[in-house]
Short mmCIF file of C-alpha atoms and ligand atoms in Angstrom, two decimals:
data_model
loop_
_atom_site.label_atom_id
_atom_site.label_comp_id
_atom_site.label_asym_id
_atom_site.label_seq_id
_atom_site.Cartn_x
_atom_site.Cartn_y
_atom_site.Cartn_z
CA MET A 44 -4.13 -38.40 59.39
CA ILE A 45 -3.53 -42.00 60.28
CA LYS A 46 -3.29 -42.61 64.02
CA ILE A 47 -1.95 -45.30 66.31
CA ASP A 48 -3.59 -46.60 69.48
CA PHE A 49 -1.03 -48.15 71.86
CA LYS A 50 -3.14 -48.69 74.94
CA ASN A 51 -3.04 -52.51 74.70
CA VAL A 52 0.74 -52.44 74.91
CA SER A 53 0.71 -50.64 78.20
CA SER A 54 1.44 -52.31 81.56
CA SER A 55 -1.66 -50.68 82.99
CA VAL A 56 -3.75 -52.79 80.59
CA ILE A 57 -1.82 -56.07 80.12
CA GLY A 58 0.23 -56.03 83.31
CA GLU A 59 3.87 -55.33 84.09
CA LYS A 60 5.24 -58.68 83.03
CA TYR A 61 4.40 -58.18 79.35
CA GLY A 62 3.40 -54.53 79.11
CA LEU A 63 5.42 -51.34 78.97
CA ASP A 64 5.17 -48.32 81.21
CA ILE A 65 4.80 -46.21 78.12
CA GLU A 66 4.77 -42.80 79.73
CA SER A 67 7.90 -43.48 81.69
CA GLU A 68 9.71 -45.10 78.72
CA PHE A 69 8.81 -42.19 76.46
CA GLY A 70 10.31 -39.91 79.11
CA VAL A 71 13.51 -41.95 79.39
CA TYR A 72 13.99 -42.20 75.62
CA ALA A 73 12.89 -38.64 74.73
CA PRO A 74 16.46 -37.27 74.38
CA LYS A 75 17.63 -40.28 72.35
CA ILE A 76 14.62 -40.03 70.03
CA GLU A 77 15.16 -36.30 69.63
CA GLU A 78 18.75 -36.91 68.61
CA ILE A 79 17.77 -39.68 66.16
CA ILE A 80 15.14 -37.57 64.41
CA LYS A 81 17.44 -34.57 64.23
CA ASN A 82 20.21 -36.69 62.75
CA LEU A 83 17.96 -38.36 60.19
CA ASN A 84 16.76 -34.98 58.94
CA PHE A 85 20.19 -33.42 59.14
CA ASN A 86 21.87 -36.24 57.21
CA LYS A 87 19.20 -36.87 54.62
CA ASP A 88 21.12 -35.14 51.83
CA LYS A 89 24.47 -36.58 52.83
CA GLN A 90 25.95 -38.79 50.15
CA GLY A 91 26.21 -42.40 51.25
CA ALA A 92 23.75 -42.01 54.13
CA TRP A 93 21.05 -43.83 52.11
CA LEU A 94 18.44 -41.37 53.28
CA GLN A 95 17.38 -39.93 49.94
CA TRP A 96 14.03 -41.75 50.33
CA MET A 97 13.19 -38.97 52.79
CA ASN A 98 13.25 -36.48 49.89
CA LEU A 99 11.14 -38.43 47.42
CA GLY A 100 7.88 -36.76 48.42
CA TYR A 101 9.31 -33.44 47.27
CA SER A 102 10.61 -34.54 43.89
CA GLU A 103 8.37 -32.41 41.66
CA GLU A 104 10.57 -33.06 38.66
CA THR A 105 10.16 -36.84 38.91
CA LEU A 106 6.44 -36.41 39.38
CA TRP A 107 6.26 -34.31 36.24
CA TYR A 108 8.25 -36.75 34.10
CA VAL A 109 6.30 -39.75 35.31
CA LYS A 110 2.96 -38.07 34.62
CA GLU A 111 4.16 -36.89 31.23
CA TYR A 112 5.18 -40.41 30.25
CA ALA A 113 1.94 -41.94 31.56
CA ALA A 114 -0.05 -39.42 29.52
CA MET A 115 2.05 -40.13 26.45
CA VAL A 116 1.39 -43.88 26.50
CA GLU A 117 -2.24 -43.62 27.62
CA ASN A 118 -4.52 -45.75 25.43
CA ARG A 119 -1.58 -47.33 23.61
CA PHE A 120 -1.51 -50.51 25.68
CA ASP A 121 -3.99 -53.03 27.06
CA ASN A 122 -1.54 -54.43 29.60
CA VAL A 123 1.32 -53.30 31.77
CA LEU A 124 3.76 -56.02 32.78
CA VAL A 125 6.09 -55.15 35.65
CA LEU A 126 9.29 -57.17 35.97
CA GLY A 127 11.08 -56.72 39.28
CA ILE A 128 11.65 -58.42 42.61
CA GLY A 129 11.85 -57.46 46.29
CA GLY A 130 12.00 -53.70 46.72
CA SER A 131 11.58 -53.29 42.98
CA ALA A 132 8.10 -54.81 43.06
CA LEU A 133 6.52 -55.05 46.51
CA GLY A 134 5.59 -51.39 46.95
CA ALA A 135 3.80 -51.07 43.62
CA ILE A 136 2.06 -54.42 44.17
CA ALA A 137 0.74 -53.18 47.53
CA PHE A 138 -0.41 -49.82 46.15
CA CYS A 139 -2.05 -51.30 43.06
CA HIS A 140 -3.84 -53.96 45.07
CA ALA A 141 -5.08 -51.35 47.56
CA LEU A 142 -6.07 -48.61 45.15
CA LEU A 143 -7.27 -50.21 41.93
CA LYS A 144 -10.80 -51.56 41.77
CA PRO A 145 -10.83 -55.16 43.03
CA ASN A 146 -10.27 -57.78 40.32
CA TRP A 147 -8.89 -55.02 38.09
CA ASN A 148 -7.56 -57.35 35.43
CA LEU A 149 -10.96 -59.00 35.03
CA LEU A 150 -12.78 -55.71 34.40
CA SER A 151 -13.59 -54.36 30.96
CA LYS A 152 -11.58 -51.44 29.55
CA GLU A 153 -14.52 -49.10 30.29
CA GLU A 154 -14.75 -50.36 33.86
CA ARG A 155 -11.01 -49.69 34.20
CA GLY A 156 -11.57 -46.13 33.03
CA GLY A 157 -9.55 -46.88 29.89
CA TYR A 158 -6.43 -47.82 31.85
CA PRO A 159 -4.54 -51.05 31.14
CA ARG A 160 -4.52 -54.25 33.14
CA ILE A 161 -1.43 -54.70 35.30
CA PHE A 162 0.60 -57.84 35.94
CA PHE A 163 3.63 -58.25 38.19
CA LEU A 164 6.17 -61.00 37.64
CA ASP A 165 8.15 -61.02 40.86
CA ASN A 166 9.18 -64.64 40.81
CA ILE A 167 10.90 -67.03 38.45
CA ASP A 168 8.42 -69.86 38.51
CA PRO A 169 8.58 -71.31 34.98
CA ASP A 170 4.89 -72.25 35.01
CA GLU A 171 3.82 -68.77 36.09
CA ILE A 172 5.96 -67.13 33.42
CA GLN A 173 4.79 -69.46 30.67
CA SER A 174 1.11 -69.13 31.56
CA LEU A 175 1.37 -65.35 31.57
CA LEU A 176 3.09 -65.41 28.19
CA ASN A 177 0.28 -67.61 26.91
CA ILE A 178 -2.39 -65.04 27.73
CA LEU A 179 -0.63 -61.70 27.17
CA ASP A 180 -0.75 -60.05 23.77
CA LEU A 181 2.80 -58.70 23.86
CA LYS A 182 2.10 -56.30 21.02
CA ARG A 183 -0.35 -54.53 23.31
CA THR A 184 1.78 -54.84 26.45
CA LEU A 185 4.05 -52.24 27.99
CA VAL A 186 6.87 -53.86 29.95
CA ASN A 187 8.29 -51.92 32.88
CA VAL A 188 11.54 -53.65 33.83
CA ILE A 189 12.75 -52.44 37.22
CA THR A 190 16.09 -53.21 38.80
CA LYS A 191 18.28 -50.80 40.68
CA SER A 192 21.43 -52.89 40.33
CA GLY A 193 20.53 -53.63 36.72
CA SER A 194 21.67 -57.21 37.03
CA THR A 195 19.37 -59.12 39.38
CA ALA A 196 19.22 -62.59 37.84
CA GLU A 197 15.47 -63.10 38.31
CA THR A 198 14.48 -59.82 36.72
CA MET A 199 17.01 -59.90 33.93
CA ALA A 200 16.16 -63.51 33.01
CA GLN A 201 12.49 -62.56 32.75
CA PHE A 202 13.43 -59.53 30.71
CA MET A 203 15.56 -61.57 28.30
CA ILE A 204 12.67 -63.95 27.66
CA ILE A 205 10.12 -61.19 27.09
CA LYS A 206 12.40 -58.95 25.04
CA ASP A 207 13.25 -61.83 22.74
CA LYS A 208 9.58 -62.65 22.16
CA MET A 209 8.63 -59.02 21.71
CA GLN A 210 11.36 -58.38 19.20
CA SER A 211 10.34 -61.36 17.09
CA LEU A 212 6.75 -60.05 17.10
CA LEU A 213 7.42 -56.36 16.60
CA GLY A 214 10.86 -56.08 15.07
CA ASP A 215 12.83 -53.04 16.16
CA ASP A 216 9.61 -51.32 17.20
CA TYR A 217 9.63 -53.53 20.30
CA ARG A 218 11.58 -50.73 22.02
CA LYS A 219 8.42 -48.64 22.24
CA ASN A 220 6.94 -51.35 24.48
CA ILE A 221 9.73 -51.13 27.05
CA VAL A 222 10.31 -48.72 29.88
CA ALA A 223 13.28 -49.43 32.12
CA THR A 224 13.76 -48.16 35.68
CA THR A 225 17.33 -48.48 36.89
CA ASP A 226 20.43 -46.69 38.11
CA LYS A 227 21.28 -43.51 36.24
CA GLN A 228 24.61 -44.77 34.94
CA SER A 229 25.72 -48.14 36.26
CA GLY A 230 24.51 -51.69 35.72
CA VAL A 231 23.79 -53.97 32.83
CA LEU A 232 20.21 -52.77 32.32
CA ARG A 233 21.39 -49.16 31.99
CA GLN A 234 23.93 -50.27 29.38
CA ILE A 235 21.29 -52.23 27.44
CA ALA A 236 18.77 -49.38 27.71
CA ASN A 237 21.29 -46.90 26.34
CA GLU A 238 22.32 -49.17 23.50
CA GLU A 239 18.78 -50.15 22.52
CA GLY A 240 17.26 -46.72 23.11
CA TYR A 241 14.61 -47.50 25.72
CA LYS A 242 12.65 -44.92 27.62
CA THR A 243 14.15 -44.95 31.11
CA PHE A 244 13.51 -43.71 34.63
CA VAL A 245 16.11 -43.43 37.34
CA VAL A 246 16.25 -45.07 40.74
CA PRO A 247 17.84 -42.18 42.62
CA ASP A 248 21.19 -42.59 44.35
CA ASP A 249 21.07 -43.44 48.03
CA VAL A 250 17.60 -44.96 47.88
CA GLY A 251 17.62 -48.67 48.79
CA GLY A 252 15.17 -51.03 47.08
CA ARG A 253 12.84 -51.40 50.05
CA PHE A 254 12.68 -47.63 50.47
CA SER A 255 12.07 -46.94 46.78
CA VAL A 256 8.28 -47.12 46.44
CA PHE A 257 7.94 -43.34 46.07
CA SER A 258 10.63 -43.12 43.40
CA PRO A 259 9.89 -44.06 39.75
CA VAL A 260 10.16 -47.68 40.94
CA GLY A 261 6.65 -47.40 42.36
CA LEU A 262 5.35 -44.24 40.72
CA VAL A 263 5.68 -45.37 37.10
CA PRO A 264 3.54 -48.52 37.39
CA MET A 265 1.03 -46.65 39.56
CA ALA A 266 0.70 -43.75 37.11
CA LEU A 267 0.33 -46.13 34.16
CA VAL A 268 -2.85 -47.55 35.69
CA GLY A 269 -4.25 -44.17 36.68
CA ILE A 270 -3.41 -44.01 40.40
CA ASP A 271 -3.30 -40.38 41.50
CA ILE A 272 0.38 -39.86 42.23
CA ASP A 273 -0.20 -36.21 43.21
CA ASP A 274 -2.26 -37.49 46.15
CA ILE A 275 0.58 -39.83 47.02
CA MET A 276 3.05 -36.97 47.13
CA ASN A 277 0.69 -34.94 49.30
CA GLY A 278 0.29 -37.83 51.74
CA ILE A 279 4.06 -38.22 52.06
CA LYS A 280 4.55 -34.50 52.65
CA THR A 281 1.90 -34.32 55.37
CA MET A 282 3.39 -37.29 57.16
CA ASP A 283 6.96 -36.08 56.70
CA LEU A 284 6.08 -32.77 58.28
CA ALA A 285 4.46 -34.51 61.26
CA LEU A 286 7.42 -36.86 61.67
CA LYS A 287 9.93 -34.04 61.73
CA ASN A 288 8.65 -33.35 65.21
CA THR A 289 11.42 -34.41 67.57
CA ASP A 290 9.06 -34.79 70.54
CA ILE A 291 8.33 -38.47 71.03
CA ASN A 292 4.90 -37.64 72.41
CA LYS A 293 3.94 -36.17 69.05
CA ASN A 294 5.72 -38.46 66.61
CA ILE A 295 3.91 -41.72 65.84
CA ALA A 296 6.80 -43.28 63.91
CA ALA A 297 9.13 -42.72 66.86
CA GLN A 298 6.54 -44.05 69.30
CA ASN A 299 5.98 -47.19 67.26
CA ALA A 300 9.70 -47.74 66.70
CA LEU A 301 10.42 -47.41 70.41
CA ILE A 302 7.56 -49.68 71.44
CA HIS A 303 8.73 -52.40 69.05
CA TYR A 304 12.34 -52.01 70.17
CA LEU A 305 11.48 -52.19 73.88
CA MET A 306 9.06 -55.05 73.39
CA ASP A 307 11.87 -57.00 71.74
CA THR A 308 14.77 -56.04 74.00
CA GLN A 309 12.96 -55.85 77.36
CA LYS A 310 10.04 -58.23 77.04
CA GLY A 311 11.28 -60.79 74.49
CA HIS A 312 8.43 -59.95 72.08
CA TYR A 313 10.60 -60.01 68.98
CA ILE A 314 7.92 -61.07 66.50
CA THR A 315 6.03 -58.31 64.71
CA VAL A 316 2.72 -59.42 63.23
CA MET A 317 1.25 -57.07 60.63
CA MET A 318 -2.48 -57.74 60.38
CA PRO A 319 -4.66 -55.37 58.36
CA TYR A 320 -8.42 -55.82 58.57
CA SER A 321 -8.96 -55.01 54.91
CA SER A 322 -8.35 -57.23 51.89
CA LYS A 323 -7.18 -54.17 49.98
CA LEU A 324 -4.31 -53.86 52.44
CA LYS A 325 -3.26 -57.49 52.18
CA TYR A 326 -0.01 -56.75 50.35
CA VAL A 327 0.94 -53.90 52.68
CA SER A 328 2.10 -56.73 54.93
CA ASP A 329 4.31 -58.23 52.22
CA TRP A 330 5.95 -54.87 51.66
CA PHE A 331 6.33 -54.28 55.40
CA VAL A 332 7.81 -57.73 56.00
CA GLN A 333 10.63 -56.93 53.58
CA LEU A 334 11.17 -53.46 54.99
CA TRP A 335 11.33 -54.66 58.60
CA ALA A 336 13.29 -57.86 57.94
CA GLU A 337 15.96 -56.58 55.55
CA SER A 338 16.45 -53.34 57.41
CA LEU A 339 16.69 -54.67 60.94
CA GLY A 340 17.99 -58.24 60.64
CA LYS A 341 21.73 -57.67 60.98
CA GLU A 342 24.84 -59.53 62.01
CA VAL A 343 26.86 -56.58 63.26
CA ASP A 344 26.12 -53.26 64.90
CA ARG A 345 27.38 -49.85 63.80
CA GLU A 346 30.69 -50.48 65.59
CA GLY A 347 31.16 -53.86 63.91
CA ASN A 348 30.33 -55.95 67.00
CA LEU A 349 28.63 -59.27 66.39
CA VAL A 350 24.99 -58.83 67.45
CA ASN A 351 22.82 -61.06 65.21
CA ILE A 352 19.66 -59.16 65.90
CA GLY A 353 16.39 -58.25 64.30
CA PRO A 354 12.67 -58.55 64.96
CA VAL A 355 10.82 -61.18 62.93
CA PRO A 356 7.93 -59.87 60.83
CA ILE A 357 4.92 -62.03 60.04
CA LYS A 358 2.07 -61.26 57.71
CA ALA A 359 -1.53 -61.92 58.58
CA LEU A 360 -4.90 -60.77 57.28
CA GLY A 361 -7.98 -60.06 59.33
CA ALA A 362 -10.49 -61.60 59.56
CA THR A 363 -9.16 -64.55 57.52
CA ASP A 364 -6.19 -65.37 59.74
CA GLN A 365 -8.23 -65.33 62.92
CA HIS A 366 -9.01 -68.84 61.70
CA SER A 367 -5.39 -69.83 61.25
CA GLN A 368 -3.01 -67.80 63.44
CA ILE A 369 -4.89 -66.29 66.36
CA GLN A 370 -4.88 -69.52 68.40
CA LEU A 371 -1.08 -69.25 68.48
CA TYR A 372 -1.12 -65.54 69.24
CA ASN A 373 -3.54 -65.92 72.15
CA GLU A 374 -2.06 -69.00 73.76
CA GLY A 375 1.42 -69.60 72.34
CA LYS A 376 4.70 -68.10 73.46
CA HIS A 377 4.72 -64.56 74.77
CA ASP A 378 6.91 -63.29 71.96
CA LYS A 379 4.66 -61.38 69.56
CA LEU A 380 3.48 -57.82 69.13
CA ILE A 381 0.39 -57.66 66.94
CA ASN A 382 -0.03 -54.59 64.68
CA PHE A 383 -3.59 -54.26 63.47
CA ILE A 384 -4.44 -51.88 60.66
CA ARG A 385 -8.08 -50.77 60.78
CA VAL A 386 -9.96 -48.80 58.15
CA ASP A 387 -12.64 -46.41 59.42
CA GLU A 388 -14.61 -46.21 56.20
CA PHE A 389 -14.88 -48.90 53.55
CA ASP A 390 -15.98 -47.92 50.04
CA ASN A 391 -19.05 -50.12 50.25
CA VAL A 392 -21.65 -51.08 52.82
CA VAL A 393 -22.83 -54.65 52.24
CA GLU A 394 -26.01 -55.71 53.98
CA ILE A 395 -26.67 -59.21 55.19
CA PRO A 396 -30.25 -60.17 54.32
CA LYS A 397 -32.72 -61.13 57.04
CA ILE A 398 -33.15 -64.74 56.09
CA PHE A 399 -32.96 -68.01 58.06
CA GLU A 400 -34.78 -66.19 60.86
CA PHE A 401 -35.49 -69.33 62.86
CA THR A 402 -31.93 -70.61 62.91
CA GLY A 403 -28.81 -69.94 64.96
CA ILE A 404 -27.48 -67.48 62.37
CA ASN A 405 -30.47 -65.11 62.56
CA TYR A 406 -28.37 -62.62 64.57
CA LEU A 407 -26.46 -61.84 61.36
CA GLY A 408 -29.52 -60.89 59.31
CA GLY A 409 -30.08 -57.14 59.03
CA LYS A 410 -26.49 -56.33 59.97
CA THR A 411 -23.76 -55.40 57.52
CA ILE A 412 -20.51 -57.08 56.55
CA ASN A 413 -18.89 -53.83 57.69
CA GLU A 414 -20.27 -54.33 61.19
CA LEU A 415 -19.10 -57.93 61.14
CA ILE A 416 -15.48 -57.21 60.16
CA ASN A 417 -15.29 -54.40 62.71
CA ALA A 418 -16.78 -56.59 65.44
CA GLU A 419 -14.26 -59.32 64.61
CA ALA A 420 -11.34 -56.89 64.77
CA ASP A 421 -12.55 -55.49 68.10
CA ALA A 422 -13.17 -58.97 69.47
CA THR A 423 -9.70 -60.17 68.44
CA ALA A 424 -8.00 -57.18 70.03
CA VAL A 425 -9.93 -57.66 73.28
CA ALA A 426 -9.22 -61.40 73.34
CA LEU A 427 -5.50 -60.81 72.80
CA THR A 428 -5.55 -58.23 75.55
CA ASP A 429 -7.34 -60.67 77.89
CA PHE A 430 -4.53 -63.13 77.22
CA LYS A 431 -2.06 -60.31 78.02
CA ARG A 432 -0.78 -60.18 74.45
CA PRO A 433 0.46 -56.73 73.43
CA ASN A 434 -1.35 -55.35 70.41
CA LEU A 435 -1.66 -51.95 68.81
CA THR A 436 -3.91 -50.52 66.15
CA ILE A 437 -2.98 -48.26 63.24
CA ARG A 438 -6.13 -46.48 62.09
CA MET A 439 -6.61 -45.30 58.52
CA PRO A 440 -9.62 -43.12 57.79
CA LYS A 441 -9.98 -44.70 54.34
CA VAL A 442 -7.95 -46.67 51.83
CA ASN A 443 -6.92 -44.04 49.30
CA ALA A 444 -3.67 -42.84 47.73
CA TYR A 445 -3.18 -40.11 50.31
CA TYR A 446 -3.52 -42.30 53.41
CA MET A 447 -1.59 -45.15 51.81
CA ALA A 448 1.30 -42.74 51.30
CA GLU A 449 1.02 -41.58 54.90
CA LEU A 450 1.07 -45.17 56.12
CA PHE A 451 4.02 -46.29 54.01
CA TYR A 452 6.10 -43.24 54.78
CA MET A 453 5.35 -43.58 58.49
CA LEU A 454 6.48 -47.22 58.41
CA GLU A 455 9.67 -46.25 56.57
CA VAL A 456 10.54 -43.63 59.17
CA GLN A 457 9.62 -46.05 61.96
CA THR A 458 12.04 -48.58 60.47
CA ALA A 459 14.83 -46.01 60.18
CA ILE A 460 14.34 -44.96 63.82
CA ALA A 461 14.22 -48.60 64.96
CA GLY A 462 17.53 -49.14 63.14
CA GLU A 463 19.10 -46.34 65.16
CA LEU A 464 17.69 -47.76 68.41
CA TYR A 465 19.19 -51.15 67.57
CA ASN A 466 22.38 -49.30 66.58
CA ILE A 467 22.61 -51.09 63.25
CA ASN A 468 22.77 -49.96 59.63
CA ALA A 469 19.16 -50.27 58.46
CA PHE A 470 20.06 -49.48 54.87
CA ASN A 471 22.40 -52.27 53.78
CA GLN A 472 21.61 -55.91 53.01
CA PRO A 473 24.81 -57.97 52.95
CA GLY A 474 22.81 -61.13 53.60
CA VAL A 475 20.81 -60.62 50.39
CA GLU A 476 23.88 -59.74 48.35
CA GLN A 477 25.61 -62.94 49.38
CA ALA A 478 22.87 -65.19 48.00
CA LYS A 479 22.69 -63.05 44.85
CA ASN A 480 26.43 -63.48 44.29
CA TYR A 481 26.19 -67.24 44.84
CA THR A 482 23.45 -67.40 42.21
CA TYR A 483 25.63 -65.51 39.73
CA ALA A 484 28.43 -67.97 40.43
CA LEU A 485 26.23 -71.04 40.02
CA MET A 486 24.78 -69.71 36.78
CA GLY A 487 28.28 -69.15 35.37
CA ARG A 488 28.55 -65.35 35.38
CA SER A 489 32.04 -64.30 34.45
CA GLY A 490 34.16 -63.07 37.33
CA TYR A 491 32.56 -65.56 39.75
CA GLU A 492 34.52 -68.70 38.70
CA GLU A 493 36.37 -69.19 41.99
CA SER A 494 33.22 -68.85 44.01
CA ARG A 495 31.53 -71.30 41.65
CA ASN A 496 34.09 -74.03 42.30
CA GLU A 497 33.71 -73.61 46.05
CA LEU A 498 29.95 -73.61 45.84
CA GLU A 499 29.81 -76.71 43.71
CA GLU A 500 31.83 -78.52 46.30
CA LYS A 501 29.56 -77.30 49.09
CA ILE A 502 26.43 -78.32 47.20
CA GLY A 503 28.03 -81.60 46.22
CA ILE A 504 27.83 -81.15 42.45
CA LYS A 505 30.52 -83.19 40.73
CA LYS A 506 32.70 -81.01 38.57
CA GLU A 507 32.68 -83.59 35.71
CA GLU A 508 28.91 -83.15 35.39
CA ASN A 509 29.36 -79.56 34.37
CA ASN A 510 32.16 -80.15 31.92
O1 PA5 B 814 15.57 -53.98 49.20
C1 PA5 B 814 16.43 -54.43 48.48
O2 PA5 B 814 17.53 -53.92 48.34
C2 PA5 B 814 16.18 -55.71 47.67
O3 PA5 B 814 14.98 -56.32 47.99
C3 PA5 B 814 16.15 -55.36 46.20
O4 PA5 B 814 15.12 -54.46 45.94
C4 PA5 B 814 15.96 -56.61 45.36
O5 PA5 B 814 16.98 -57.54 45.63
C5 PA5 B 814 15.98 -56.27 43.87
O6 PA5 B 814 17.16 -55.61 43.55
P1 PA5 B 814 17.32 -54.81 42.21
O7 PA5 B 814 16.37 -53.67 42.23
O8 PA5 B 814 18.73 -54.38 42.16
O9 PA5 B 814 16.97 -55.76 41.11
#
């Protein structure tokens, strides 16, 4: 299983001013943590508790339908194009980047084991969209449009463009190139899918976008490119079982949640840096940043009191960002907790040849790149510790579907527990909804006219210009 090493957060290593007396804090918080874990598990089937993500690892039916569909479309497409944003894209991006062979889309069909290339459009940059349309053969492309609400402007605008082009190329047969993932009954995409007769998958009730990676939101794109989703389910189940343990000394998600909470509230270390030492894990940080930020950045607590709280997540990549961010982390403000992710075994061992023997780089010759990245990760952790900067290390035996699932599920549970410690609702996102609604208003969606007038005044757009 994945493990976490907290020793460099402890006051015995980095001193009392910035470190935590972990043993004593675990003792103090043990009853609270026990109650939180019991409640999470007790309430997970309760309607409106937004905890259905805790059941996704056990959804054999979903697994079966996703695999059946993936098998049905196998060999029919050269490309998969995923349209989605935020929680509807980040999880699958992270899994595909970690688990597919590097440079997947540049490999031949044989090298990809017969599976299609995969592209994600999770932004509305006109140049990006146009350049993708220029290279994709839409006749040979399966589009997976994913939106829980069914109306997110970015995703639906992309979908309108692609659907229009596909229909002019394929006529009514274009439907066979679409698979929609959305709410089971509400939303514009559900209505369109029903009317047009698309194949659909459901984003289950009470699963928020950022907790949806193990629903069809993430599983469909992964299965389409041959990622072993059985392994994913097994990884979730193993971790779920471990995290049902209500003893803080045996529950890594609870330990990590508590450490982050105390570091923020007691020591002013409110910035969470997520820094994997593996290029495959680069987009784990993007997914985590959303999970941590949207879940924990809140205006009010559970009782409605104004609190304006939330730790600030930052993404970094080792060793690359040693050369851009570590100066700040070693010497800047004492406000960051660095989370390393280390991989015990890389897929490859790359040797550095013994050349330039009479120069200052001869020490590298005969070593491996593996030794170098590990030495750099060790060195960075020691240097941070010397500077009394709290840092912890999540260790993954290997980057595969099973351990990725363990890692993601652990981080989800950690976030849910942190939400309870902060006494906020980790599962809503009123701050996101507000900007979404303003966009609808500015783009002239019906029902948003009043808001539009107000907004135009705020932005300073003259009404005559729009008339
Ligand atoms: O986590 C969230 O709720 C958000 O990031 C959503 O996933 C994102 O806004 C996309 O929403 P939807 O899936 O409704 O298109």
